Amino acid sequence: MNGSSTPIAEGVQQLVNNIQVNIVEHSRESVVNYIPHLEMEFESEVATYDFYNEYSKKMGFGIRREYGNKSKIDGVLTSRRFTCFKEGNRGVDKRDYLTKEPRAETRTGCQARMVISLDRKIGKYKVVDFVAQHNHMLQPNEYVHMLQCHPLLK
């Protein structure tokens, strides 16, 4: 690329290109049907996970359940955060100096997430927070099945 381009700008451009390729490869309707939005409703936490997992598969990233809050009164899950699998950073390990060949760092501090909360009035979970921007490259479709949450065989 040209000399004035920064690595961050190049990365953002590559991310945009990857998203555009994913949209072209899947029909626009099928991708649009899987884009989460605020106030979206789900019957259960499992249904929400399945939906966000399918969305992440189509877009080229993996997800994990970051945390969940349960009611102390009845033990019902009241909220849950699903994050990109590259969310956060590796903690400092006191054994680092003993490690001969440490594993490669996979986390980038990605802020992409979807948060749901139980609406007790209707008994459904609603999306209360959604961030779609990633700070890393998304996986091409031919490699998505290699992510832990998207196995080829289930």
Short mmCIF file of C-alpha atoms in Angstrom, two decimals:
data_model
loop_
_atom_site.label_atom_id
_atom_site.label_comp_id
_atom_site.label_asym_id
_atom_site.label_seq_id
_atom_site.Cartn_x
_atom_site.Cartn_y
_atom_site.Cartn_z
CA MET A 1 0.00 0.00 0.00
CA ASN A 2 1.13 3.62 -0.04
CA GLY A 3 3.68 5.00 2.46
CA SER A 4 1.21 7.29 4.30
CA SER A 5 -1.15 4.46 5.26
CA THR A 6 -1.03 3.29 8.89
CA PRO A 7 -1.32 -0.36 9.96
CA ILE A 8 -4.57 0.46 11.80
CA ALA A 9 -6.10 2.07 8.70
CA GLU A 10 -5.05 -0.91 6.61
CA GLY A 11 -6.55 -3.29 9.18
CA VAL A 12 -9.85 -1.38 9.22
CA GLN A 13 -9.95 -1.44 5.42
CA GLN A 14 -9.26 -5.19 5.39
CA LEU A 15 -12.05 -5.68 7.96
CA VAL A 16 -14.49 -3.70 5.80
CA ASN A 17 -13.45 -5.70 2.72
CA ASN A 18 -13.93 -8.99 4.60
CA ILE A 19 -17.42 -7.96 5.73
CA GLN A 20 -18.30 -6.96 2.15
CA VAL A 21 -17.05 -10.33 0.85
CA ASN A 22 -19.14 -12.14 3.50
CA ILE A 23 -22.24 -10.18 2.48
CA VAL A 24 -21.69 -10.97 -1.20
CA GLU A 25 -21.06 -14.68 -0.48
CA HIS A 26 -24.29 -14.99 1.49
CA SER A 27 -27.46 -13.55 0.12
CA ARG A 28 -28.02 -10.09 1.53
CA GLU A 29 -31.36 -11.16 2.98
CA SER A 30 -29.93 -14.06 4.95
CA VAL A 31 -27.24 -11.85 6.53
CA VAL A 32 -29.69 -9.05 7.30
CA ASN A 33 -31.99 -11.55 9.02
CA TYR A 34 -29.14 -12.48 11.36
CA ILE A 35 -28.01 -8.97 12.36
CA PRO A 36 -28.84 -8.39 16.04
CA HIS A 37 -30.46 -5.12 17.08
CA LEU A 38 -31.61 -3.51 20.32
CA GLU A 39 -34.94 -4.67 21.76
CA MET A 40 -34.77 -7.93 19.79
CA GLU A 41 -36.62 -10.63 21.80
CA PHE A 42 -35.76 -14.27 22.49
CA GLU A 43 -37.59 -17.04 24.34
CA SER A 44 -34.51 -18.30 26.20
CA GLU A 45 -30.79 -17.78 26.78
CA VAL A 46 -30.09 -20.88 24.68
CA ALA A 47 -32.10 -19.46 21.76
CA THR A 48 -30.15 -16.21 22.08
CA TYR A 49 -26.82 -18.05 22.08
CA ASP A 50 -27.82 -20.08 19.02
CA PHE A 51 -28.87 -16.91 17.17
CA TYR A 52 -25.67 -14.96 18.00
CA ASN A 53 -23.54 -18.02 17.26
CA GLU A 54 -25.11 -18.31 13.79
CA TYR A 55 -24.60 -14.58 13.21
CA SER A 56 -20.94 -14.85 14.25
CA LYS A 57 -20.45 -17.85 11.97
CA LYS A 58 -21.81 -15.93 8.97
CA MET A 59 -19.65 -12.90 9.79
CA GLY A 60 -16.44 -14.85 10.50
CA PHE A 61 -15.76 -14.76 14.24
CA GLY A 62 -16.33 -16.93 17.29
CA ILE A 63 -18.22 -16.13 20.49
CA ARG A 64 -18.23 -17.11 24.14
CA ARG A 65 -20.43 -16.52 27.13
CA GLU A 66 -18.58 -13.93 29.20
CA TYR A 67 -20.82 -13.76 32.24
CA GLY A 68 -24.36 -14.30 33.44
CA ASN A 69 -26.30 -12.87 36.37
CA LYS A 70 -28.84 -14.98 38.23
CA SER A 71 -31.57 -13.77 40.54
CA LYS A 72 -30.84 -14.56 44.19
CA ILE A 73 -34.56 -14.99 44.79
CA ASP A 74 -35.55 -17.59 42.20
CA GLY A 75 -32.24 -18.50 40.50
CA VAL A 76 -33.42 -17.38 37.05
CA LEU A 77 -30.82 -16.00 34.66
CA THR A 78 -31.49 -12.24 34.48
CA SER A 79 -28.73 -11.12 32.11
CA ARG A 80 -25.95 -12.54 29.98
CA ARG A 81 -23.08 -11.08 27.95
CA PHE A 82 -21.88 -12.80 24.79
CA THR A 83 -18.52 -11.58 23.51
CA CYS A 84 -16.18 -12.06 20.61
CA PHE A 85 -13.74 -14.88 21.30
CA LYS A 86 -10.90 -12.34 21.10
CA GLU A 87 -12.35 -10.16 23.88
CA GLY A 88 -10.04 -9.31 26.77
CA ASN A 89 -6.34 -9.85 27.25
CA ARG A 90 -4.32 -12.69 28.72
CA GLY A 91 -3.63 -12.31 32.43
CA VAL A 92 -0.11 -12.13 33.80
CA ASP A 93 1.15 -15.59 34.69
CA LYS A 94 3.76 -15.99 37.43
CA ARG A 95 5.07 -19.09 35.63
CA ASP A 96 6.01 -17.13 32.47
CA TYR A 97 9.74 -17.43 33.07
CA LEU A 98 9.44 -21.23 33.19
CA THR A 99 7.58 -21.52 29.90
CA LYS A 100 9.86 -22.69 27.10
CA GLU A 101 7.46 -22.06 24.24
CA PRO A 102 4.46 -19.97 25.31
CA ARG A 103 1.32 -20.16 23.22
CA ALA A 104 0.63 -17.34 20.82
CA GLU A 105 -1.59 -14.55 22.10
CA THR A 106 -5.06 -14.84 20.58
CA ARG A 107 -6.92 -12.13 22.47
CA THR A 108 -6.91 -8.59 21.16
CA GLY A 109 -9.23 -6.75 23.55
CA CYS A 110 -12.07 -6.83 21.02
CA GLN A 111 -15.16 -4.97 22.23
CA ALA A 112 -17.74 -6.71 19.99
CA ARG A 113 -20.55 -8.04 22.17
CA MET A 114 -24.25 -8.64 22.65
CA VAL A 115 -25.90 -8.29 26.06
CA ILE A 116 -29.35 -9.63 26.90
CA SER A 117 -31.56 -8.98 29.89
CA LEU A 118 -34.71 -10.72 31.07
CA ASP A 119 -37.88 -8.65 30.75
CA ARG A 120 -39.99 -10.19 33.52
CA LYS A 121 -43.19 -8.53 32.28
CA ILE A 122 -43.21 -10.59 29.09
CA GLY A 123 -40.93 -13.43 30.21
CA LYS A 124 -38.49 -12.98 27.32
CA TYR A 125 -34.88 -11.91 26.94
CA LYS A 126 -34.20 -8.63 25.14
CA VAL A 127 -31.01 -7.35 23.56
CA VAL A 128 -29.98 -4.31 25.63
CA ASP A 129 -26.49 -3.71 24.18
CA PHE A 130 -24.94 -4.62 20.85
CA VAL A 131 -21.49 -3.66 19.51
CA ALA A 132 -20.63 -4.99 16.05
CA GLN A 133 -17.17 -3.45 15.53
CA HIS A 134 -14.15 -5.75 15.84
CA ASN A 135 -10.51 -4.67 16.21
CA HIS A 136 -9.15 -7.69 14.36
CA MET A 137 -9.56 -9.48 11.06
CA LEU A 138 -12.59 -11.71 10.66
CA GLN A 139 -12.10 -15.29 9.49
CA PRO A 140 -12.77 -16.18 5.85
CA ASN A 141 -15.73 -18.54 5.38
CA GLU A 142 -13.52 -21.52 4.54
CA TYR A 143 -11.84 -21.31 7.99
CA VAL A 144 -14.82 -20.51 10.23
CA HIS A 145 -15.43 -24.19 10.98
CA MET A 146 -12.01 -24.29 12.69
CA LEU A 147 -13.18 -21.97 15.47
CA GLN A 148 -14.09 -23.72 18.70
CA CYS A 149 -17.72 -22.58 18.70
CA HIS A 150 -18.30 -23.50 15.02
CA PRO A 151 -17.30 -27.14 14.61
CA LEU A 152 -17.78 -28.71 11.18
CA LEU A 153 -19.55 -31.71 12.75
CA LYS A 154 -21.94 -31.41 15.67
#
